[in-house]
Every structure is written in structure tokens, then in C-alpha cells.
Short mmCIF file of C-alpha atoms in Angstrom, two decimals:
data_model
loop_
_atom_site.label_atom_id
_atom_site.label_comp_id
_atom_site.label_asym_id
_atom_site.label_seq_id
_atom_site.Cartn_x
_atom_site.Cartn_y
_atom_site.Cartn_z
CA UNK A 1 0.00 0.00 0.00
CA UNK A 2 1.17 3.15 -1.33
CA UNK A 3 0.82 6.73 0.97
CA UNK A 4 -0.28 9.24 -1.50
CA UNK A 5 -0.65 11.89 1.01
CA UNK A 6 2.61 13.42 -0.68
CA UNK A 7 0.89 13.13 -4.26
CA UNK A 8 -1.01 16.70 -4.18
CA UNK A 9 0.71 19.88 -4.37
CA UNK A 10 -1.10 23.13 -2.43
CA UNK A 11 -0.95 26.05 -4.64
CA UNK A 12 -1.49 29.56 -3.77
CA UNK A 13 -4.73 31.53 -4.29
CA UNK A 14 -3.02 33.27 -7.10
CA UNK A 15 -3.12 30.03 -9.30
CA UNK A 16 1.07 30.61 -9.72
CA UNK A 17 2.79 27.31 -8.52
CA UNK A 18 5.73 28.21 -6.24
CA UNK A 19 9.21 26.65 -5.86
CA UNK A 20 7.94 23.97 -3.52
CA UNK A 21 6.11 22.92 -5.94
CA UNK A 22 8.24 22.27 -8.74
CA UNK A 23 10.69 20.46 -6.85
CA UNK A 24 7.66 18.05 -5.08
CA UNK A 25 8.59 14.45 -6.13
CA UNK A 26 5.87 12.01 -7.90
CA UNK A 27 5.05 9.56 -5.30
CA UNK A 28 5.34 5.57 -6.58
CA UNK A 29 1.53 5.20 -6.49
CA UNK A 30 1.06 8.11 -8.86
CA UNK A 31 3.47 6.68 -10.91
CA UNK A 32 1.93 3.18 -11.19
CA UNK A 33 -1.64 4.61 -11.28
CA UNK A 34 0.05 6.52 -14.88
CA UNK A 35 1.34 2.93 -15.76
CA UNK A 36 -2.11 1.44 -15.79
CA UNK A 37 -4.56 4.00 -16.77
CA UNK A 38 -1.62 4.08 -19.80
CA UNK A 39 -2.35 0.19 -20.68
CA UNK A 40 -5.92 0.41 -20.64
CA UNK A 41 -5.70 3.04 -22.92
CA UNK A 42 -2.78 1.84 -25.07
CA UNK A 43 -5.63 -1.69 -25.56
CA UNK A 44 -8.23 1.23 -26.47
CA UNK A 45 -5.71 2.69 -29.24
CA UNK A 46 -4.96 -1.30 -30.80
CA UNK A 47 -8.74 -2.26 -31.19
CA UNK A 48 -9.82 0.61 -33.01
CA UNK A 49 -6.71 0.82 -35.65
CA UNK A 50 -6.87 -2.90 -36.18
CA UNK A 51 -10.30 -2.24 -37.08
CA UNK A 52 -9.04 0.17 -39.79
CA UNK A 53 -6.43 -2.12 -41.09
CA UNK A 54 -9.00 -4.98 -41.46
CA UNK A 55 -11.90 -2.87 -43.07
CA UNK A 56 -11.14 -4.51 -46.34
CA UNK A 57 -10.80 -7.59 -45.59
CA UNK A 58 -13.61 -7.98 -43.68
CA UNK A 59 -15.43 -6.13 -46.35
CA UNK A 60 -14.51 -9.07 -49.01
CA UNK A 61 -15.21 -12.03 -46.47
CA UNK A 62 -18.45 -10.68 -45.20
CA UNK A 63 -19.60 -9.06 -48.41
CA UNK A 64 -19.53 -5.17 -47.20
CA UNK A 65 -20.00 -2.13 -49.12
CA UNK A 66 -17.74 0.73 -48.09
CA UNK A 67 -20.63 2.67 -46.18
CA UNK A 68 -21.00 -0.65 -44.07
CA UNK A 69 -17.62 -0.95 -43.68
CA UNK A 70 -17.09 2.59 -42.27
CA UNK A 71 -20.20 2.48 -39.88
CA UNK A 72 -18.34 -0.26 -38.28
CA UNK A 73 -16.05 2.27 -36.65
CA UNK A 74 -18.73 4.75 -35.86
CA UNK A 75 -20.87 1.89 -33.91
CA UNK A 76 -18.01 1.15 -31.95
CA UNK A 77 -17.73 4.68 -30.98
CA UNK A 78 -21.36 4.90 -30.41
CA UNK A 79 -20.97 2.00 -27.67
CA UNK A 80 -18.40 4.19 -26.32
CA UNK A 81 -20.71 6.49 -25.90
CA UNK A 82 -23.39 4.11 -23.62
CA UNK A 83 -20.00 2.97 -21.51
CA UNK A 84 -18.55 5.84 -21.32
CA UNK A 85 -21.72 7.18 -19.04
CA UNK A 86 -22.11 4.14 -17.27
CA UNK A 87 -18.84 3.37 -16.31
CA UNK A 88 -18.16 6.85 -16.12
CA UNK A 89 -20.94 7.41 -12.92
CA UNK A 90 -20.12 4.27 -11.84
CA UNK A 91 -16.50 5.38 -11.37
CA UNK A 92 -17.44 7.92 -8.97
CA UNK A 93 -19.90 5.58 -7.00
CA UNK A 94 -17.90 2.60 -6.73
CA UNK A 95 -14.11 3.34 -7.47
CA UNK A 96 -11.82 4.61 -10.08
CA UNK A 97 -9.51 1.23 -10.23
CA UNK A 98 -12.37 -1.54 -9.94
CA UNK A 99 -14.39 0.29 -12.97
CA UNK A 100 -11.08 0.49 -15.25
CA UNK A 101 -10.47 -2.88 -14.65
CA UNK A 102 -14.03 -4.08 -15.37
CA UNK A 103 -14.22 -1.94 -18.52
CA UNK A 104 -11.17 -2.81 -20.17
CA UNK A 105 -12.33 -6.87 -18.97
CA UNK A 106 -15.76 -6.25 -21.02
CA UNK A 107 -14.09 -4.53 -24.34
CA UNK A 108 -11.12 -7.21 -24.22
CA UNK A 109 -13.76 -10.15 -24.66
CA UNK A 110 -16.48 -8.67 -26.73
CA UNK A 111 -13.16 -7.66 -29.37
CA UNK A 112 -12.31 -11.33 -28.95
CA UNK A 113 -15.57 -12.17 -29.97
CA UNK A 114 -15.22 -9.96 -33.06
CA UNK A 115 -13.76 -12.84 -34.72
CA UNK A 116 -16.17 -15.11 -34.95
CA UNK A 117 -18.76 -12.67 -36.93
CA UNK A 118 -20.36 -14.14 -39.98
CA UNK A 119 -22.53 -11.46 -40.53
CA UNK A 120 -22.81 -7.23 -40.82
CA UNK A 121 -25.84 -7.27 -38.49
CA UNK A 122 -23.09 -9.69 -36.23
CA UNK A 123 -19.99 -8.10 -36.26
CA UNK A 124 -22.08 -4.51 -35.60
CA UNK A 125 -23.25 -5.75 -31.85
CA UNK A 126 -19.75 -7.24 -31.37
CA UNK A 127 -18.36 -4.27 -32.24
CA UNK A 128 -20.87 -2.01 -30.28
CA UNK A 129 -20.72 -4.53 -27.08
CA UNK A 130 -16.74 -3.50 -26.97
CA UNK A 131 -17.49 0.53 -27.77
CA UNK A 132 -19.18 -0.01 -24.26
CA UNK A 133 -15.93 -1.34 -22.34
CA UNK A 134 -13.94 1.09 -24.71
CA UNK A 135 -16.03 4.04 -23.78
CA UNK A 136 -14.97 3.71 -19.60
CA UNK A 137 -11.31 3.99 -20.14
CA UNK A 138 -10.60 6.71 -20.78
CA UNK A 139 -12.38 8.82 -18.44
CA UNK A 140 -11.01 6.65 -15.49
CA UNK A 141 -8.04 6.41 -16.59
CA UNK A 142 -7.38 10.08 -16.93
CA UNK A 143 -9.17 10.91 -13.50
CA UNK A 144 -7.11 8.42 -11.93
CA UNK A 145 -3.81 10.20 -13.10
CA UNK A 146 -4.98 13.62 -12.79
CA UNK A 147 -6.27 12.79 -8.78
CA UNK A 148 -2.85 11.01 -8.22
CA UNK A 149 -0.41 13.68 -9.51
CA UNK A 150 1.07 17.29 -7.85
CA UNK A 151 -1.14 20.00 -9.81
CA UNK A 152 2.06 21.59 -11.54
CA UNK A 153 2.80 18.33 -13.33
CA UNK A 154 -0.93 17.54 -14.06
CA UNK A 155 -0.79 18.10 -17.86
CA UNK A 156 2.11 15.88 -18.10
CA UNK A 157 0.39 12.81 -16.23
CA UNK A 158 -2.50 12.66 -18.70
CA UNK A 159 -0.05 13.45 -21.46
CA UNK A 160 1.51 10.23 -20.79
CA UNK A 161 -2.04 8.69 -20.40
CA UNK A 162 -2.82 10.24 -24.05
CA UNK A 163 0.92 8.32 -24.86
CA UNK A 164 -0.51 5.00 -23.92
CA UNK A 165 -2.90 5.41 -27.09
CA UNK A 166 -0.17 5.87 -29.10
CA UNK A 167 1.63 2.92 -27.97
CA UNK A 168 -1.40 0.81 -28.73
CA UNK A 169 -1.54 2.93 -32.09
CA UNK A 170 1.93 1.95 -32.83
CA UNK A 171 1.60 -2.01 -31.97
CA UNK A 172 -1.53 -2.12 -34.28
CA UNK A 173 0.32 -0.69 -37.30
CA UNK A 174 3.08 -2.85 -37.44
CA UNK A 175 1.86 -6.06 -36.18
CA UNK A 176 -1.60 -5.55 -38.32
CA UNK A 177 0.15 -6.32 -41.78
CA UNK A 178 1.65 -9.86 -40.63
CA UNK A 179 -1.02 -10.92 -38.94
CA UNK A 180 -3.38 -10.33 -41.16
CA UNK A 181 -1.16 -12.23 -43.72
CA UNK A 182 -1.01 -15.30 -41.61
CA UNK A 183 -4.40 -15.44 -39.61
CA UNK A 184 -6.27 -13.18 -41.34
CA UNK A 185 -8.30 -10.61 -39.62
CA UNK A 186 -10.12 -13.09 -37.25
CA UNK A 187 -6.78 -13.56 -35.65
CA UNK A 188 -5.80 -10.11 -35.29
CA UNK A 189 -9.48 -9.70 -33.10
CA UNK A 190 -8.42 -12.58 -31.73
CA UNK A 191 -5.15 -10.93 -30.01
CA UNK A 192 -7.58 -7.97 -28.50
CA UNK A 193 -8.97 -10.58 -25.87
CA UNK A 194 -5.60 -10.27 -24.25
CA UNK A 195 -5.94 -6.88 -22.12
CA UNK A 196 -8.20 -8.63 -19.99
CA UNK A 197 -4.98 -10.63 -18.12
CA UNK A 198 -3.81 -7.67 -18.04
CA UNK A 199 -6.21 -5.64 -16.46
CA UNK A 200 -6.52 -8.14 -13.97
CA UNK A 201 -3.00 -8.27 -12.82
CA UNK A 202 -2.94 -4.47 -12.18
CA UNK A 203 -6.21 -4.36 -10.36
CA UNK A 204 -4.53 -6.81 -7.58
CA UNK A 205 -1.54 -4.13 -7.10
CA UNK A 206 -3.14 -0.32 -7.33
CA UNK A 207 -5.98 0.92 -4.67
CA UNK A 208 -8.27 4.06 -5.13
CA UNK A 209 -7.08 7.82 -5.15
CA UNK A 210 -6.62 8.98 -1.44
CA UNK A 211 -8.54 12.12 -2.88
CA UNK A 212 -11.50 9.61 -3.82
CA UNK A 213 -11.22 7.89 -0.58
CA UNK A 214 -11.49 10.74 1.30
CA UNK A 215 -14.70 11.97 -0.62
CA UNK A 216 -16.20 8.45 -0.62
CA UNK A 217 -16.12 8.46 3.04
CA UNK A 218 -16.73 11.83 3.62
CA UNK A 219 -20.75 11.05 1.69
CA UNK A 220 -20.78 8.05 4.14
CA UNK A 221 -19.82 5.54 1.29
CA UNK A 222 -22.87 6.01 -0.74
CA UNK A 223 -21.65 9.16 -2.60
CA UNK A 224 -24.15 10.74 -4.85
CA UNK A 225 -23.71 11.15 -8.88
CA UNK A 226 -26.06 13.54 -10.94
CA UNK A 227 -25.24 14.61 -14.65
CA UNK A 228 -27.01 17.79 -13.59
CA UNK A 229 -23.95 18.59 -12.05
CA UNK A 230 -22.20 19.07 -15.39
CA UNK A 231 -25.18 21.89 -16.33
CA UNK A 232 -25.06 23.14 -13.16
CA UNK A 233 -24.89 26.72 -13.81
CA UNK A 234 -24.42 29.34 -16.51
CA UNK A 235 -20.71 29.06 -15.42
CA UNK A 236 -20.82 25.35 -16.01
CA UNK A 237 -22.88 24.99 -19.05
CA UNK A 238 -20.88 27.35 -21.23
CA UNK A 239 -17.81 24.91 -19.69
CA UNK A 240 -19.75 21.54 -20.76
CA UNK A 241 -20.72 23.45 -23.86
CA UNK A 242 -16.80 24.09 -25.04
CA UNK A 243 -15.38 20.91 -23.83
CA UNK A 244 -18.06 19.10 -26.02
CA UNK A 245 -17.19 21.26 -28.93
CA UNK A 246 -12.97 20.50 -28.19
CA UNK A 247 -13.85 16.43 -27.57
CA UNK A 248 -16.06 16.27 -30.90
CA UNK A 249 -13.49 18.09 -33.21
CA UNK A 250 -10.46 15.80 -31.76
CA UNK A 251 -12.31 12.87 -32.24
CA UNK A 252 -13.42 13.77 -35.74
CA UNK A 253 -10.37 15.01 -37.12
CA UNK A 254 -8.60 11.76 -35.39
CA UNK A 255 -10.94 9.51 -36.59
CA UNK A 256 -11.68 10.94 -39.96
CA UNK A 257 -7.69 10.89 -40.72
CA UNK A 258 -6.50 7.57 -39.04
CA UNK A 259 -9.69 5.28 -40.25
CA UNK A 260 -9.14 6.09 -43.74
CA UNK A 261 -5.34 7.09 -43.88
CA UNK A 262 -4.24 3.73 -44.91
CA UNK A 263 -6.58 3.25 -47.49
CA UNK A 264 -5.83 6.85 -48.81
CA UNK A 265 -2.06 5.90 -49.44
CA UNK A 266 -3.05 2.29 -50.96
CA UNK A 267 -5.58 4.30 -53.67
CA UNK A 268 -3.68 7.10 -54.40
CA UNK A 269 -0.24 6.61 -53.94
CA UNK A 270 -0.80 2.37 -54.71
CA UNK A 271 1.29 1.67 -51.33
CA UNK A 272 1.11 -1.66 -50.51
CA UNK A 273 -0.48 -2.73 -47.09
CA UNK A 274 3.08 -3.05 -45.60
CA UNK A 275 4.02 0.13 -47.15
CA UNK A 276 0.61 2.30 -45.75
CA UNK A 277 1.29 0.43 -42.22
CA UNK A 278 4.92 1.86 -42.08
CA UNK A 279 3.78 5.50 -43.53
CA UNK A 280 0.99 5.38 -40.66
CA UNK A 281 3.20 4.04 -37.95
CA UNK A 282 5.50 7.36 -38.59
CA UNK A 283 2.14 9.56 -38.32
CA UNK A 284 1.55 8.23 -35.24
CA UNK A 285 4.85 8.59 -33.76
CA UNK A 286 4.44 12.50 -34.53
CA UNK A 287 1.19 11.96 -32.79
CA UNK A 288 3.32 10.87 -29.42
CA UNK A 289 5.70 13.69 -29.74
CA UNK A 290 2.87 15.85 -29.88
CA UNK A 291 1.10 14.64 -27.20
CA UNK A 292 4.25 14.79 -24.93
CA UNK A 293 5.08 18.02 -25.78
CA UNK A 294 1.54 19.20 -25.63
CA UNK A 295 1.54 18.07 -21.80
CA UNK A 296 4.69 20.01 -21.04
CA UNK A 297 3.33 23.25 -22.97
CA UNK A 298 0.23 23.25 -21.31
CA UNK A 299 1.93 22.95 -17.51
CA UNK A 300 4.27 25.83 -18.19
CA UNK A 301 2.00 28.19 -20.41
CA UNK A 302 -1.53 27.52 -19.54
CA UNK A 303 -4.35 25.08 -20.96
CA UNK A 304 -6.07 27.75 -23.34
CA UNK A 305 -2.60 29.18 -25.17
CA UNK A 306 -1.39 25.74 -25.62
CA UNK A 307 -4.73 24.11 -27.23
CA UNK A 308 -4.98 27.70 -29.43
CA UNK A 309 -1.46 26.55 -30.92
CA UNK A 310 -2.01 23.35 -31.39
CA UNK A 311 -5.43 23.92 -32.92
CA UNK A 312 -3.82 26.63 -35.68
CA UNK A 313 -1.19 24.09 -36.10
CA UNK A 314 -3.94 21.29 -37.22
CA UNK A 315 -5.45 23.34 -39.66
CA UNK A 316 -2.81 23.96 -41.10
CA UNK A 317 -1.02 21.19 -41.48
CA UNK A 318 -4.18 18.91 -42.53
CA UNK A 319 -4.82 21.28 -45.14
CA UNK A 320 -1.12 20.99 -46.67
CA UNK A 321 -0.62 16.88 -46.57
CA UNK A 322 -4.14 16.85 -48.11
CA UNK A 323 -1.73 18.21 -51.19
CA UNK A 324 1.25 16.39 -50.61
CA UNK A 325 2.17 13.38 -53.53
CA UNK A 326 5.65 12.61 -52.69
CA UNK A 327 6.79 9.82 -51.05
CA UNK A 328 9.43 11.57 -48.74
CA UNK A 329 6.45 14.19 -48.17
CA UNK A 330 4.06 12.35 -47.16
CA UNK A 331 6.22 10.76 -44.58
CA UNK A 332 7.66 14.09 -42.82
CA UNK A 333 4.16 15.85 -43.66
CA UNK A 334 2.43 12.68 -41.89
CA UNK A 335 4.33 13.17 -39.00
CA UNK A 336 3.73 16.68 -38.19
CA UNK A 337 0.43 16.47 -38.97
CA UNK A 338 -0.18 13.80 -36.46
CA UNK A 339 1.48 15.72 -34.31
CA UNK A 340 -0.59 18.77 -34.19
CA UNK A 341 -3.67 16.83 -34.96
CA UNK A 342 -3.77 14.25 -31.75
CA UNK A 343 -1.22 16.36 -29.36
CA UNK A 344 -3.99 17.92 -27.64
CA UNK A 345 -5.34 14.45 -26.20
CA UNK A 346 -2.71 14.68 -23.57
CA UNK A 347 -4.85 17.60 -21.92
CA UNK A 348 -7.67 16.60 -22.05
CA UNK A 349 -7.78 14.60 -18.99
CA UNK A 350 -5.99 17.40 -17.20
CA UNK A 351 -8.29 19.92 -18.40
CA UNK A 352 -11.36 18.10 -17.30
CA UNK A 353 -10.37 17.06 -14.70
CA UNK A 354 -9.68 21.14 -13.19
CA UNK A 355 -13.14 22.26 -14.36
CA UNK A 356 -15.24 19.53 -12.27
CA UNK A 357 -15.51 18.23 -9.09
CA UNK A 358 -14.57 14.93 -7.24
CA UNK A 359 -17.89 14.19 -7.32
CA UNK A 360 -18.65 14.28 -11.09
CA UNK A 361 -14.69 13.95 -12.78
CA UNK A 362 -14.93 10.58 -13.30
CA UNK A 363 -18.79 11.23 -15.14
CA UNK A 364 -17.41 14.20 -16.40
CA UNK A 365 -14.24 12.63 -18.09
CA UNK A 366 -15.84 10.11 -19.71
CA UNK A 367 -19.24 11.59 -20.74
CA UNK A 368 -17.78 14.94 -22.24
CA UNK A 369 -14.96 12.83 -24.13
CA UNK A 370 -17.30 10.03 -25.32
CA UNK A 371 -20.07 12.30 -26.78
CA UNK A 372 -17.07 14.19 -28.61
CA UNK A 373 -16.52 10.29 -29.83
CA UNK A 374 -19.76 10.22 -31.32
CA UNK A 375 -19.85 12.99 -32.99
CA UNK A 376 -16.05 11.76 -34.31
CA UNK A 377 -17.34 7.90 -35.17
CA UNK A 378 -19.54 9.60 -37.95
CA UNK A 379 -16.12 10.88 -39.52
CA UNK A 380 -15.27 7.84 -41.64
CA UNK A 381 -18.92 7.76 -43.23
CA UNK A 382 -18.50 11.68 -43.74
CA UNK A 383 -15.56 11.40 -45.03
CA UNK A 384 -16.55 8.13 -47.50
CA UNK A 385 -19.58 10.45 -48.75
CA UNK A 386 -17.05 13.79 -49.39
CA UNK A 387 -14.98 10.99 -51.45
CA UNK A 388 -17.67 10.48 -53.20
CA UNK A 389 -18.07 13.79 -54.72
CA UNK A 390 -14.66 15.67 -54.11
CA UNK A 391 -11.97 12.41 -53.78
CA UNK A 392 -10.72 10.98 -50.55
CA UNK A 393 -7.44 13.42 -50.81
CA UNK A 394 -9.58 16.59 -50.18
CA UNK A 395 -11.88 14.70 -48.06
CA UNK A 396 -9.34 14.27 -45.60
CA UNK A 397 -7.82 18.52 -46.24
CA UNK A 398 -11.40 19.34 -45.48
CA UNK A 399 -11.20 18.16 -41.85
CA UNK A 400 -9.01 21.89 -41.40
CA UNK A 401 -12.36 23.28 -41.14
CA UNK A 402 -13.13 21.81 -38.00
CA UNK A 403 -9.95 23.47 -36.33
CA UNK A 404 -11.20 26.60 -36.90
CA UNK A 405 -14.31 26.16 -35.05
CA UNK A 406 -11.97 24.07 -32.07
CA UNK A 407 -10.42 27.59 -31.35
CA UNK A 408 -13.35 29.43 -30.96
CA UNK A 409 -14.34 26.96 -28.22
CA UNK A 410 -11.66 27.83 -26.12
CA UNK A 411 -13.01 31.25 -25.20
CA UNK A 412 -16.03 29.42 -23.33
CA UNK A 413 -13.81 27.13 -20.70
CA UNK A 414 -11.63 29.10 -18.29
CA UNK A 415 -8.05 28.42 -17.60
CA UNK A 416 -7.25 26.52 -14.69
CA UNK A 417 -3.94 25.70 -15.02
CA UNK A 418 -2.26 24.14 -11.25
CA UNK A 419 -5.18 24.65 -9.55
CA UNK A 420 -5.68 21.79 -6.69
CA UNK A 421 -8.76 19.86 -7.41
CA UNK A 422 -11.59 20.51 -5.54
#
């Protein structure tokens, strides 16, 4: 058992972190409550890009058109959506750690189950039974880190959260092109029943938050969750109303590029699946440098001034590899674009995590961030019909309008940066 009385940092009432502060060490629970809100994630990340990589050969096996084929991805998110409220109250009812484990348990076997579809109408409740497990991990897991870490370093706890994503990202794209060649897709579904050994292993070594503990007992163990509580006030809805309009835009733009970017470079550019996997994997790693630098940004310069770069940067850069045809481009363009495009999930969990209470983070977290994927699991169907008309090329460069609208947003949530959660 870990003290984590040493894990919170007490800032002054002028919101500027002092010396003390910055020199406050992580304590080794925080650190191992990073580790496994990072794996649930990282399982979160794998299942939905395998999906990606498979869409066409599930398409020829189960006889899919390409608007099937894309909803697949946007009813998984829409189970996120169900879980992420459920597990997401249920997380601030019952505890932060039992709920992570029991939600990555429930998306690990229904993504096992994946495999044995035979059918659309099949595959679609396997694939919305493991949006449900999908949608509670992220909101734990970034409430988790964000209770257990000193205030100052906040941003850079759920930035490594965000980094787990990434790493599940990563494993997907290069393991998705040999497996497929040997199993098939079945047997790349097959490997997503793993994370539930996992998640079991790390329930047995982390407790709850001492800052959830303390509220838990302080509501006599029966503590109250209301989703009023995230419409509160005038204060508070214009809050909900901007995070929903930042969570919706990330997961669009994410989902709009990464769903359809290897099938972009296989039509246009007639990369082989081998070829589109490496391409993506180096889009991805300029997603993790983003992230990580977003969560050191956003601890020394504020939440608002680092999302406002970050967003400009997006716009820009989608708009530009949207152009891009050579080889060499598309590789460095890939990676910056990933880069501006995803770095801003590393504060997310920080950000949310400041601008509600104990009694509602957990809710908060995953309700805010799961409606945002919603509205982001109808980007490969949107971006299928733009094809359509305009080509999949300026499909994709018309995701920089989004951005625009991400950094108006940002004038509706109030900074919050170090502030010690209430």
C-alpha cells in the first residue's frame, strides 16, 4: 500500500505554482496509477486501428460495401458512448480502479468475440458490445492520473495517459500487416482478448485515489452522482458546452484521418499494405511527440494558449498533406500532422479534470470525451460520402475546417492551469 498523502501539491490563491512545488517528487503510487490507466488506454488505441487495417478484408469475407464498412467504426464509438456514461458514474460511485479494470475486462472479450462474426448485423453488436468497455477507459483512466499527480505536473500525467494510445496505435500498425497475412483478420481480433490478463494483474496491485477515498467516506460511502452537475450553472454549461465542442473536433479530425489514412495511401499513392502500415506508424509517432510536448506546454504556459497553438497548427497542417504526392512528403508531412492533430489528447484529462468536481470527474471525463466520440465515429462515413463527390485526398484537407471552429471553443472554458482539485 502506497501513501499518496505526498501526491497533491497546495498552490497559492493566485493560481502561480511556487518553488515547492516544482521540486515536489511524484510519489510511486502516482506513478503506477500513470502505468495502468496508460495500458488500458494503449488496448483502447490497438482495437480501433486494427479495425481500420482490417476494413477490407472484412469487407470481401463478409460481403460489405464501403458505407458498411465505415459504420463499423462509428458503432463502436457509439458503444463508447453508452460505456462511457455508465462506467463513467459508476467510477465515482464505486471506485476509479475496480471500474477500469471491469471496462477494459468487457471490451477485451467482446473484441475477442469480433472474430467469430459471420454477418454485418453480427460483427455490428460485437463491435458495439466493446465501444461499451472502450467508452470507460478513458475517463477513469485520466481521472485516476490527474487525482494522483502534484497539480504543476498535471498536464504531463494525462499526457503520458494520451501516450498510452499511441503505444497501442503503434503495436496495431506494425503487427496488423503480418497478422493479417497469416491469420487473417479473425486472428488479429483474436489478439484484442488479451488486455483482460492484463487488467486483472494491475487491479490486484493499485488501490483508489486517497482524494476519492477521502470523498467516498466523507458522503458516508454512498456518494451521490447527478449529470445535472455538469449543467449546473451558466458558469458550467458554457464549460460543458466548449469541452463538447474541443472532444467532438479531436475525435473527428482523429478519426476521420487515421480510419481512412491507410486506405488513402493504398488508392492514391498504390502503397502496398506493408508500405501504408509503415507510412501510418511514422504519423503516429508525430502523434506521441505531440502529445508529450503538448503536456509540457500546457503545464508551463496555460491550458487555453497551448490548445490555441495546437489547434492553428492542425489546420494547417491537414490542409497541406491533403496536397502532398511525394513519397518523402508524405512521410515528414504525416508526421507533423499527427502531431498537431492528436497532441492535444494529452490535456484533455488534465483539463477536465480542473473544471469539475470529485464528485462528477470521473462522469465528467468520460461523458464529455465520449459524446465528442460520437460525434467523431460519424467521420469515416463523412468522409466516405465527401470521397464520393470531391476524392478521398480533399476529403481528408477538409477536416481543417473543423480546427477553426476548435479555437473558438476555447473562449467558453476558463483556464485553470495548477489549480488543486476541488
Amino acid at each position: 500500500m502506497f501513501d499518496v498523502g505526498d501526491a497533491t501539491v497546495q498552490v497559492p490563491d493566485s493560481g502561480r505554482p511556487d518553488t515547492a512545488a516544482e521540486e515536489e517528487k511524484v510519489s510511486p503510487y502516482a506513478k503506477k496509477a500513470v502505468v495502468a490507466s496508460s495500458l488500458g488506454y494503449a488496448m483502447d488505441g490497438f482495437d480501433l486501428l486494427i479495425l481500420g487495417f482490417s476494413l477490407s478484408a472484412i469487407s470481401a469475407d463478409l460481403s460489405l460495401g464501403d458505407t458498411q464498412a465505415g459504420s463499423l467504426a462509428t458503432i463502436t464509438l457509439f458503444g463508447a458512448v453508452l460505456g462511457g456514461v455508465v462506467f463513467g458514474i459508476l467510477a465515482d460511485r464505486i471506485g476509479r480502479v475496480k471500474m477500469l479494470t471491469y471496462s477494459v475486462v468487457f471490451f477485451a472479450v467482446f473484441t475477442g468475440l469480433t472474430a467469430l462474426a459471420h454477418s454485418f448485423a453480427e460483427i455490428a453488436v460485437y463491435r458495439f458490445l466493446a465501444g461499451i468497455g472502450i467508452g470507460g477507459e478513458f475517463g477513469i483512466g485520466m481521472t485516476l492520473a490527474a487525482e494522483a499527480w502534484p497539480a504543476r505536473k498535471r498536464a504531463r500525467a494525462t499526457a503520458w495517459v494520451g501516450l498510452g494510445w499511441q503505444a497501442g496505435v503503434l503495436v496495431a500498425a506494425l503487427v496488423s500487416a503480418p497478422v493479417l497475412g497469416l491469420w487473417g483478420w479473425r486472428g488479429l481480433f483474436l489478439l484484442g482478448a488479451l488486455p483482460a490478463v492484463i487488467a486483472i494483474v494491475f487491479r490486484s496491485r493499485l488501490h483508489e485515489p486517497e482524494k476519492f477515498v477521502a470523498y467516498k467516506a466523507s458522503q458516508q460511502n454512498k456518494p451521490k452522482v447527478s449529470l445535472r452537475l455538469l449543467v449546473a450553472d451558466g458558469r458550467t454549461t458554457r464549460t460543458t458546452i466548449g469541452v463538447l465542442v474541443l472532444t467532438s473536433v479531436q475525435n473527428f479530425g482523429y478519426y476521420g484521418i487515421m480510419i481512412w489514412l491507410p486506405t488513402y495511401l493504398a488508392d492514391r499513392f498504390d502503397y502496398s499494405l506493408t508500405k501504408s502500415s509503415a507510412w501510418t506508424a511514422v504519423t503516429v509517432i508525430g502523434m506521441g511527440v505531440g502529445i508529450f510536448v503538448f503536456g509540457q506546454l500546457a503545464d508551463r504556459i496555460g491550458r487555453r494558449r497551448s490548445f490555441w497553438a495546437f489547434q492553428f497548427g492542425a489546420a494547417v497542417s491537414v490542409l497541406i498533406y491533403s496536397q502532398l504526392v511525394s513519397p518523402w512528403a508524405l512521410l515528414v508531412g504525416g508526421a507533423v500532422m499527427g502531431a498537431f492533430a492528436n497532441g492535444m489528447i494529452g490535456g484533455y484529462g488534465a483539463l477536465i479534470a480542473e473544471l469539475y468536481p470529485t464528485s462528477v470527474r470521473s462522469t465528467a471525463q468520460n461523458v464529455l470525451f465520449n459524446i465528442g466520440r460520437a460525434v467523431g465515429g460519424m467521420a469515416p462515413v463523412a468522409v466516405a460520402m465527401a470521397a464520393d463527390e470531391v476524392g478521398l485526398g480533399m476529403a481528408i484537407g477538409l477536416l481543417t475546417v473543423i480546427y477553426v471552429l476548435d479555437m473558438a471553443a476555447m473562449f467558453l472554458i476558463p483556464e485553470q492551469r495548477a489549480q488543486e482539485l476541488a
